[in-house]
JSON list of C-alpha atoms in Angstrom, two decimals:
[
{"chain": "A", "resi": 827, "resn": "ARG", "atom": "CA", "xyz": [-51.26, -98.76, -4.11]},
{"chain": "A", "resi": 828, "resn": "ALA", "atom": "CA", "xyz": [-53.65, -102.72, -5.61]},
{"chain": "A", "resi": 829, "resn": "PHE", "atom": "CA", "xyz": [-51.81, -104.43, -3.00]},
{"chain": "A", "resi": 830, "resn": "CYS", "atom": "CA", "xyz": [-52.59, -101.85, 0.15]},
{"chain": "A", "resi": 831, "resn": "VAL", "atom": "CA", "xyz": [-56.34, -102.45, -1.13]},
{"chain": "A", "resi": 832, "resn": "SER", "atom": "CA", "xyz": [-55.79, -105.86, -1.62]},
{"chain": "A", "resi": 833, "resn": "ASP", "atom": "CA", "xyz": [-54.97, -106.53, 1.90]},
{"chain": "A", "resi": 834, "resn": "TYR", "atom": "CA", "xyz": [-57.62, -104.69, 3.11]},
{"chain": "A", "resi": 835, "resn": "LEU", "atom": "CA", "xyz": [-60.18, -106.00, 1.34]},
{"chain": "A", "resi": 836, "resn": "GLU", "atom": "CA", "xyz": [-58.94, -108.83, 2.74]},
{"chain": "A", "resi": 837, "resn": "SER", "atom": "CA", "xyz": [-59.56, -107.62, 6.48]},
{"chain": "A", "resi": 838, "resn": "VAL", "atom": "CA", "xyz": [-62.53, -106.57, 6.16]},
{"chain": "A", "resi": 839, "resn": "GLN", "atom": "CA", "xyz": [-63.55, -109.95, 4.38]},
{"chain": "A", "resi": 840, "resn": "VAL", "atom": "CA", "xyz": [-65.34, -108.97, 1.24]},
{"chain": "A", "resi": 841, "resn": "LYS", "atom": "CA", "xyz": [-66.54, -111.16, -0.35]},
{"chain": "A", "resi": 842, "resn": "SER", "atom": "CA", "xyz": [-67.23, -109.86, -3.92]},
{"chain": "A", "resi": 843, "resn": "VAL", "atom": "CA", "xyz": [-66.44, -106.86, -5.52]},
{"chain": "A", "resi": 844, "resn": "LEU", "atom": "CA", "xyz": [-69.17, -104.78, -8.21]},
{"chain": "A", "resi": 845, "resn": "ASN", "atom": "CA", "xyz": [-66.15, -103.47, -10.55]},
{"chain": "A", "resi": 846, "resn": "LEU", "atom": "CA", "xyz": [-67.17, -100.52, -12.67]},
{"chain": "A", "resi": 847, "resn": "ALA", "atom": "CA", "xyz": [-63.95, -100.47, -14.94]},
{"chain": "A", "resi": 848, "resn": "ASP", "atom": "CA", "xyz": [-62.52, -102.84, -16.15]},
{"chain": "A", "resi": 849, "resn": "THR", "atom": "CA", "xyz": [-63.51, -105.52, -19.11]},
{"chain": "A", "resi": 850, "resn": "GLU", "atom": "CA", "xyz": [-61.90, -109.72, -18.70]},
{"chain": "A", "resi": 851, "resn": "GLU", "atom": "CA", "xyz": [-59.25, -108.32, -20.53]},
{"chain": "A", "resi": 852, "resn": "ASP", "atom": "CA", "xyz": [-58.42, -105.65, -18.71]},
{"chain": "A", "resi": 853, "resn": "MET", "atom": "CA", "xyz": [-58.53, -107.87, -15.44]},
{"chain": "A", "resi": 854, "resn": "LYS", "atom": "CA", "xyz": [-56.45, -111.21, -17.07]},
{"chain": "A", "resi": 855, "resn": "SER", "atom": "CA", "xyz": [-53.55, -108.92, -18.10]},
{"chain": "A", "resi": 856, "resn": "TYR", "atom": "CA", "xyz": [-53.36, -107.47, -14.39]},
{"chain": "A", "resi": 857, "resn": "ASP", "atom": "CA", "xyz": [-51.24, -108.70, -11.98]},
{"chain": "A", "resi": 858, "resn": "MET", "atom": "CA", "xyz": [-53.31, -109.06, -8.98]},
{"chain": "A", "resi": 859, "resn": "PRO", "atom": "CA", "xyz": [-51.87, -109.36, -4.98]},
{"chain": "A", "resi": 860, "resn": "PRO", "atom": "CA", "xyz": [-52.75, -112.38, -3.14]},
{"chain": "A", "resi": 861, "resn": "TYR", "atom": "CA", "xyz": [-56.60, -111.53, -1.93]},
{"chain": "A", "resi": 862, "resn": "SER", "atom": "CA", "xyz": [-57.51, -109.72, -5.19]},
{"chain": "A", "resi": 863, "resn": "ARG", "atom": "CA", "xyz": [-56.62, -112.64, -7.18]},
{"chain": "A", "resi": 864, "resn": "LYS", "atom": "CA", "xyz": [-58.50, -115.38, -5.02]},
{"chain": "A", "resi": 865, "resn": "LEU", "atom": "CA", "xyz": [-61.71, -113.13, -5.44]},
{"chain": "A", "resi": 866, "resn": "TRP", "atom": "CA", "xyz": [-60.95, -112.29, -9.02]},
{"chain": "A", "resi": 867, "resn": "ASP", "atom": "CA", "xyz": [-60.13, -116.60, -9.28]},
{"chain": "A", "resi": 868, "resn": "SER", "atom": "CA", "xyz": [-63.03, -117.69, -6.85]},
{"chain": "A", "resi": 869, "resn": "GLY", "atom": "CA", "xyz": [-65.69, -115.93, -9.98]},
{"chain": "A", "resi": 870, "resn": "HIS", "atom": "CA", "xyz": [-66.42, -113.14, -6.98]},
{"chain": "A", "resi": 871, "resn": "VAL", "atom": "CA", "xyz": [-65.85, -110.63, -9.05]},
{"chain": "A", "resi": 872, "resn": "VAL", "atom": "CA", "xyz": [-68.78, -108.62, -10.99]},
{"chain": "A", "resi": 873, "resn": "LEU", "atom": "CA", "xyz": [-67.42, -106.49, -14.29]},
{"chain": "A", "resi": 874, "resn": "CYS", "atom": "CA", "xyz": [-69.79, -103.36, -15.20]},
{"chain": "A", "resi": 875, "resn": "GLN", "atom": "CA", "xyz": [-68.60, -100.86, -17.13]},
{"chain": "A", "resi": 876, "resn": "LEU", "atom": "CA", "xyz": [-69.69, -98.57, -17.45]},
{"chain": "A", "resi": 877, "resn": "LYS", "atom": "CA", "xyz": [-69.43, -94.20, -18.39]},
{"chain": "A", "resi": 878, "resn": "ALA", "atom": "CA", "xyz": [-69.29, -91.70, -15.31]},
{"chain": "A", "resi": 879, "resn": "ASP", "atom": "CA", "xyz": [-73.03, -90.47, -16.94]},
{"chain": "A", "resi": 880, "resn": "PRO", "atom": "CA", "xyz": [-76.64, -92.27, -16.21]},
{"chain": "A", "resi": 881, "resn": "THR", "atom": "CA", "xyz": [-78.07, -90.71, -19.15]},
{"chain": "A", "resi": 882, "resn": "ALA", "atom": "CA", "xyz": [-75.21, -92.69, -22.14]},
{"chain": "A", "resi": 883, "resn": "GLU", "atom": "CA", "xyz": [-77.26, -94.91, -24.30]},
{"chain": "A", "resi": 884, "resn": "ASP", "atom": "CA", "xyz": [-74.88, -98.26, -22.30]},
{"chain": "A", "resi": 885, "resn": "TYR", "atom": "CA", "xyz": [-75.61, -97.13, -19.13]},
{"chain": "A", "resi": 886, "resn": "ASN", "atom": "CA", "xyz": [-78.84, -98.85, -17.75]},
{"chain": "A", "resi": 887, "resn": "ASN", "atom": "CA", "xyz": [-78.96, -101.88, -19.67]},
{"chain": "A", "resi": 888, "resn": "LYS", "atom": "CA", "xyz": [-75.15, -102.80, -18.09]},
{"chain": "A", "resi": 889, "resn": "LEU", "atom": "CA", "xyz": [-75.81, -101.71, -14.66]},
{"chain": "A", "resi": 890, "resn": "ILE", "atom": "CA", "xyz": [-79.23, -103.45, -14.59]},
{"chain": "A", "resi": 891, "resn": "ALA", "atom": "CA", "xyz": [-77.05, -106.61, -16.14]},
{"chain": "A", "resi": 892, "resn": "ALA", "atom": "CA", "xyz": [-74.38, -106.31, -12.86]},
{"chain": "A", "resi": 893, "resn": "LEU", "atom": "CA", "xyz": [-77.31, -105.22, -10.72]},
{"chain": "A", "resi": 894, "resn": "LYS", "atom": "CA", "xyz": [-78.77, -108.88, -11.15]},
{"chain": "A", "resi": 895, "resn": "GLU", "atom": "CA", "xyz": [-76.33, -110.89, -10.74]},
{"chain": "A", "resi": 896, "resn": "LEU", "atom": "CA", "xyz": [-74.27, -109.32, -7.91]},
{"chain": "A", "resi": 897, "resn": "PRO", "atom": "CA", "xyz": [-76.99, -110.93, -5.45]},
{"chain": "A", "resi": 898, "resn": "SER", "atom": "CA", "xyz": [-75.43, -114.54, -6.98]},
{"chain": "A", "resi": 899, "resn": "HIS", "atom": "CA", "xyz": [-72.56, -113.73, -5.09]},
{"chain": "A", "resi": 900, "resn": "PRO", "atom": "CA", "xyz": [-71.37, -113.20, -1.08]},
{"chain": "A", "resi": 901, "resn": "ALA", "atom": "CA", "xyz": [-72.04, -110.16, 0.79]},
{"chain": "A", "resi": 902, "resn": "PRO", "atom": "CA", "xyz": [-70.18, -108.09, 1.64]},
{"chain": "A", "resi": 903, "resn": "TYR", "atom": "CA", "xyz": [-69.31, -106.47, -1.73]},
{"chain": "A", "resi": 904, "resn": "VAL", "atom": "CA", "xyz": [-66.78, -103.61, -2.31]},
{"chain": "A", "resi": 905, "resn": "VAL", "atom": "CA", "xyz": [-67.95, -101.51, -5.20]},
{"chain": "A", "resi": 906, "resn": "HIS", "atom": "CA", "xyz": [-65.37, -99.28, -7.30]},
{"chain": "A", "resi": 907, "resn": "CYS", "atom": "CA", "xyz": [-64.30, -97.87, -10.40]},
{"chain": "A", "resi": 908, "resn": "MET", "atom": "CA", "xyz": [-60.67, -96.26, -11.23]},
{"chain": "A", "resi": 909, "resn": "GLU", "atom": "CA", "xyz": [-60.46, -93.12, -9.15]},
{"chain": "A", "resi": 910, "resn": "GLY", "atom": "CA", "xyz": [-63.78, -93.85, -6.62]},
{"chain": "A", "resi": 911, "resn": "LYS", "atom": "CA", "xyz": [-65.50, -90.48, -7.28]},
{"chain": "A", "resi": 912, "resn": "ASP", "atom": "CA", "xyz": [-68.19, -90.80, -9.56]},
{"chain": "A", "resi": 913, "resn": "ARG", "atom": "CA", "xyz": [-69.46, -94.08, -11.16]},
{"chain": "A", "resi": 914, "resn": "THR", "atom": "CA", "xyz": [-69.02, -95.44, -7.95]},
{"chain": "A", "resi": 915, "resn": "GLY", "atom": "CA", "xyz": [-70.54, -92.80, -5.82]},
{"chain": "A", "resi": 916, "resn": "TYR", "atom": "CA", "xyz": [-73.89, -92.28, -8.44]},
{"chain": "A", "resi": 917, "resn": "VAL", "atom": "CA", "xyz": [-73.38, -96.67, -8.10]},
{"chain": "A", "resi": 918, "resn": "CYS", "atom": "CA", "xyz": [-73.33, -96.47, -4.43]},
{"chain": "A", "resi": 919, "resn": "ALA", "atom": "CA", "xyz": [-75.60, -93.73, -3.98]},
{"chain": "A", "resi": 920, "resn": "LEU", "atom": "CA", "xyz": [-78.51, -96.16, -6.03]},
{"chain": "A", "resi": 921, "resn": "LEU", "atom": "CA", "xyz": [-77.79, -98.82, -3.83]},
{"chain": "A", "resi": 922, "resn": "GLU", "atom": "CA", "xyz": [-77.83, -96.61, -0.93]},
{"chain": "A", "resi": 923, "resn": "GLY", "atom": "CA", "xyz": [-80.83, -95.48, -1.48]},
{"chain": "A", "resi": 924, "resn": "LEU", "atom": "CA", "xyz": [-82.62, -98.30, -2.36]},
{"chain": "A", "resi": 925, "resn": "CYS", "atom": "CA", "xyz": [-82.43, -99.03, 0.39]},
{"chain": "A", "resi": 926, "resn": "GLY", "atom": "CA", "xyz": [-84.19, -96.36, 2.70]},
{"chain": "A", "resi": 927, "resn": "ALA", "atom": "CA", "xyz": [-80.65, -93.45, 2.49]},
{"chain": "A", "resi": 928, "resn": "SER", "atom": "CA", "xyz": [-81.81, -89.93, 2.97]},
{"chain": "A", "resi": 929, "resn": "TYR", "atom": "CA", "xyz": [-80.43, -87.76, 0.38]},
{"chain": "A", "resi": 930, "resn": "GLU", "atom": "CA", "xyz": [-78.53, -86.09, 3.29]},
{"chain": "A", "resi": 931, "resn": "GLU", "atom": "CA", "xyz": [-76.82, -89.50, 4.06]},
{"chain": "A", "resi": 932, "resn": "MET", "atom": "CA", "xyz": [-76.39, -89.84, -0.15]},
{"chain": "A", "resi": 933, "resn": "ALA", "atom": "CA", "xyz": [-74.79, -86.80, -0.33]},
{"chain": "A", "resi": 934, "resn": "ALA", "atom": "CA", "xyz": [-72.60, -87.09, 2.42]},
{"chain": "A", "resi": 935, "resn": "ASP", "atom": "CA", "xyz": [-70.98, -90.46, 1.15]},
{"chain": "A", "resi": 936, "resn": "TYR", "atom": "CA", "xyz": [-70.39, -88.96, -2.42]},
{"chain": "A", "resi": 937, "resn": "LEU", "atom": "CA", "xyz": [-68.80, -85.90, -1.24]},
{"chain": "A", "resi": 938, "resn": "VAL", "atom": "CA", "xyz": [-66.41, -88.57, 1.29]},
{"chain": "A", "resi": 939, "resn": "THR", "atom": "CA", "xyz": [-64.10, -89.03, -1.61]},
{"chain": "A", "resi": 940, "resn": "TYR", "atom": "CA", "xyz": [-63.61, -85.26, -2.46]},
{"chain": "A", "resi": 941, "resn": "TYR", "atom": "CA", "xyz": [-62.45, -85.37, 1.34]},
{"chain": "A", "resi": 942, "resn": "ASN", "atom": "CA", "xyz": [-60.02, -87.65, 0.20]},
{"chain": "A", "resi": 943, "resn": "TYR", "atom": "CA", "xyz": [-58.78, -86.86, -2.82]},
{"chain": "A", "resi": 944, "resn": "TYR", "atom": "CA", "xyz": [-58.93, -83.25, -2.27]},
{"chain": "A", "resi": 945, "resn": "GLY", "atom": "CA", "xyz": [-59.22, -82.33, 1.68]},
{"chain": "A", "resi": 946, "resn": "ILE", "atom": "CA", "xyz": [-62.91, -80.62, 0.22]},
{"chain": "A", "resi": 947, "resn": "THR", "atom": "CA", "xyz": [-64.94, -80.76, 3.22]},
{"chain": "A", "resi": 948, "resn": "PRO", "atom": "CA", "xyz": [-68.54, -79.09, 3.37]},
{"chain": "A", "resi": 949, "resn": "GLN", "atom": "CA", "xyz": [-67.64, -77.36, 6.89]},
{"chain": "A", "resi": 950, "resn": "THR", "atom": "CA", "xyz": [-64.25, -76.03, 5.02]},
{"chain": "A", "resi": 951, "resn": "ASP", "atom": "CA", "xyz": [-65.42, -75.87, 1.16]},
{"chain": "A", "resi": 952, "resn": "ALA", "atom": "CA", "xyz": [-69.38, -76.26, 1.48]},
{"chain": "A", "resi": 953, "resn": "ASP", "atom": "CA", "xyz": [-69.28, -73.95, -2.46]},
{"chain": "A", "resi": 954, "resn": "VAL", "atom": "CA", "xyz": [-67.42, -76.06, -4.00]},
{"chain": "A", "resi": 955, "resn": "CYS", "atom": "CA", "xyz": [-69.19, -79.43, -2.40]},
{"chain": "A", "resi": 956, "resn": "ASN", "atom": "CA", "xyz": [-72.67, -77.92, -3.33]},
{"chain": "A", "resi": 957, "resn": "THR", "atom": "CA", "xyz": [-71.69, -77.49, -7.32]},
{"chain": "A", "resi": 958, "resn": "LEU", "atom": "CA", "xyz": [-69.83, -80.73, -7.04]},
{"chain": "A", "resi": 959, "resn": "LEU", "atom": "CA", "xyz": [-73.13, -81.78, -5.85]},
{"chain": "A", "resi": 960, "resn": "SER", "atom": "CA", "xyz": [-75.76, -79.87, -8.43]},
{"chain": "A", "resi": 961, "resn": "LEU", "atom": "CA", "xyz": [-73.39, -80.63, -11.47]},
{"chain": "A", "resi": 962, "resn": "ARG", "atom": "CA", "xyz": [-72.48, -84.09, -10.63]},
{"chain": "A", "resi": 963, "resn": "LEU", "atom": "CA", "xyz": [-74.40, -86.08, -8.65]},
{"chain": "A", "resi": 964, "resn": "ASN", "atom": "CA", "xyz": [-77.97, -84.38, -7.38]},
{"chain": "A", "resi": 965, "resn": "PRO", "atom": "CA", "xyz": [-78.37, -84.96, -11.86]},
{"chain": "A", "resi": 966, "resn": "CYS", "atom": "CA", "xyz": [-77.50, -88.75, -11.44]},
{"chain": "A", "resi": 967, "resn": "LEU", "atom": "CA", "xyz": [-80.05, -89.26, -8.46]},
{"chain": "A", "resi": 968, "resn": "MET", "atom": "CA", "xyz": [-82.64, -86.78, -11.10]},
{"chain": "A", "resi": 969, "resn": "HIS", "atom": "CA", "xyz": [-82.28, -89.20, -13.57]},
{"chain": "A", "resi": 970, "resn": "TYR", "atom": "CA", "xyz": [-82.90, -92.33, -11.28]},
{"chain": "A", "resi": 971, "resn": "ALA", "atom": "CA", "xyz": [-85.66, -90.85, -9.38]},
{"chain": "A", "resi": 972, "resn": "GLY", "atom": "CA", "xyz": [-87.51, -89.96, -12.76]},
{"chain": "A", "resi": 973, "resn": "ILE", "atom": "CA", "xyz": [-88.04, -85.54, -11.62]},
{"chain": "A", "resi": 974, "resn": "SER", "atom": "CA", "xyz": [-86.33, -82.94, -13.59]},
{"chain": "A", "resi": 975, "resn": "ASP", "atom": "CA", "xyz": [-86.28, -80.34, -10.78]},
{"chain": "A", "resi": 976, "resn": "GLU", "atom": "CA", "xyz": [-83.23, -80.53, -8.96]},
{"chain": "A", "resi": 977, "resn": "THR", "atom": "CA", "xyz": [-85.63, -78.75, -5.94]},
{"chain": "A", "resi": 978, "resn": "GLN", "atom": "CA", "xyz": [-87.16, -82.28, -5.66]},
{"chain": "A", "resi": 979, "resn": "LEU", "atom": "CA", "xyz": [-84.49, -83.84, -4.44]},
{"chain": "A", "resi": 980, "resn": "LEU", "atom": "CA", "xyz": [-85.40, -83.31, -0.75]},
{"chain": "A", "resi": 981, "resn": "LYS", "atom": "CA", "xyz": [-89.19, -84.88, -0.84]},
{"chain": "A", "resi": 982, "resn": "VAL", "atom": "CA", "xyz": [-88.18, -88.07, -2.85]},
{"chain": "A", "resi": 983, "resn": "ASP", "atom": "CA", "xyz": [-88.98, -91.46, -1.74]},
{"chain": "A", "resi": 984, "resn": "PHE", "atom": "CA", "xyz": [-86.05, -92.88, -2.68]},
{"chain": "A", "resi": 985, "resn": "ALA", "atom": "CA", "xyz": [-86.41, -96.45, -1.91]},
{"chain": "A", "resi": 986, "resn": "LYS", "atom": "CA", "xyz": [-89.70, -96.55, -3.96]},
{"chain": "A", "resi": 987, "resn": "ALA", "atom": "CA", "xyz": [-87.42, -93.86, -6.90]},
{"chain": "A", "resi": 988, "resn": "PHE", "atom": "CA", "xyz": [-85.06, -95.91, -7.27]},
{"chain": "A", "resi": 989, "resn": "ALA", "atom": "CA", "xyz": [-86.69, -99.41, -7.32]},
{"chain": "A", "resi": 990, "resn": "ASN", "atom": "CA", "xyz": [-89.06, -97.89, -10.09]},
{"chain": "A", "resi": 991, "resn": "TYR", "atom": "CA", "xyz": [-86.16, -97.23, -11.86]},
{"chain": "A", "resi": 992, "resn": "LEU", "atom": "CA", "xyz": [-84.79, -100.59, -11.55]},
{"chain": "A", "resi": 993, "resn": "LEU", "atom": "CA", "xyz": [-87.99, -101.74, -12.25]},
{"chain": "A", "resi": 994, "resn": "THR", "atom": "CA", "xyz": [-88.50, -99.92, -15.56]},
{"chain": "A", "resi": 995, "resn": "HIS", "atom": "CA", "xyz": [-85.25, -100.80, -16.81]},
{"chain": "A", "resi": 996, "resn": "GLY", "atom": "CA", "xyz": [-85.27, -104.40, -17.00]},
{"chain": "A", "resi": 997, "resn": "MET", "atom": "CA", "xyz": [-84.87, -106.12, -12.96]},
{"chain": "A", "resi": 998, "resn": "SER", "atom": "CA", "xyz": [-87.78, -108.32, -12.22]},
{"chain": "A", "resi": 999, "resn": "GLN", "atom": "CA", "xyz": [-89.59, -107.76, -8.58]},
{"chain": "A", "resi": 1000, "resn": "GLN", "atom": "CA", "xyz": [-88.15, -111.16, -7.45]},
{"chain": "A", "resi": 1001, "resn": "GLN", "atom": "CA", "xyz": [-84.45, -109.84, -8.95]},
{"chain": "A", "resi": 1002, "resn": "LEU", "atom": "CA", "xyz": [-84.73, -105.98, -7.22]},
{"chain": "A", "resi": 1003, "resn": "ASP", "atom": "CA", "xyz": [-85.93, -107.82, -3.53]},
{"chain": "A", "resi": 1004, "resn": "ALA", "atom": "CA", "xyz": [-82.82, -110.84, -4.27]},
{"chain": "A", "resi": 1005, "resn": "LEU", "atom": "CA", "xyz": [-80.93, -107.42, -4.09]},
{"chain": "A", "resi": 1006, "resn": "ILE", "atom": "CA", "xyz": [-82.49, -105.59, -1.41]},
{"chain": "A", "resi": 1007, "resn": "GLN", "atom": "CA", "xyz": [-81.51, -109.26, 0.75]},
{"chain": "A", "resi": 1008, "resn": "ALA", "atom": "CA", "xyz": [-78.14, -109.45, -0.53]},
{"chain": "A", "resi": 1009, "resn": "LEU", "atom": "CA", "xyz": [-77.68, -105.40, 0.63]},
{"chain": "A", "resi": 1010, "resn": "THR", "atom": "CA", "xyz": [-79.03, -105.39, 3.61]},
{"chain": "A", "resi": 1011, "resn": "GLN", "atom": "CA", "xyz": [-78.58, -109.06, 4.73]}
]
């Protein structure tokens, strides 16, 4: 699988990676495919080993540190973890919301992985998808947005709320502006 992914990353000209799963030790132990090796050797892999729990004690510090670093690497980016569901989904939702995505857009993107893994779609498995959103994505979005009522998610200005999350957890306005610029260029 790693070789197929590496070939794909090269074909779409990904320039940098935000890796939410591995440590430097892990990376050094891998037999990396050529393009992945090139990204690693050129220093364009940002490591941010996270738990799949945005309320975990060190989650905010690790994530903010990685997002501060990301703009110093060339775009376009790919974000990944082991399975691409929760950690990747949570961080991608944060980045999407920061750049103006709606709740519906973030939820639809989050559910793509469940379709890819399990064939679950909102059209054929609405109850399962709603449960996944309610139990997994929504608590994360609520954490980032600083709200406690799930029914308020459709009313949140995610760009503003997620910017506030980043600013209150150690990112400066200049770093935030650089991140948004890097993501939207």
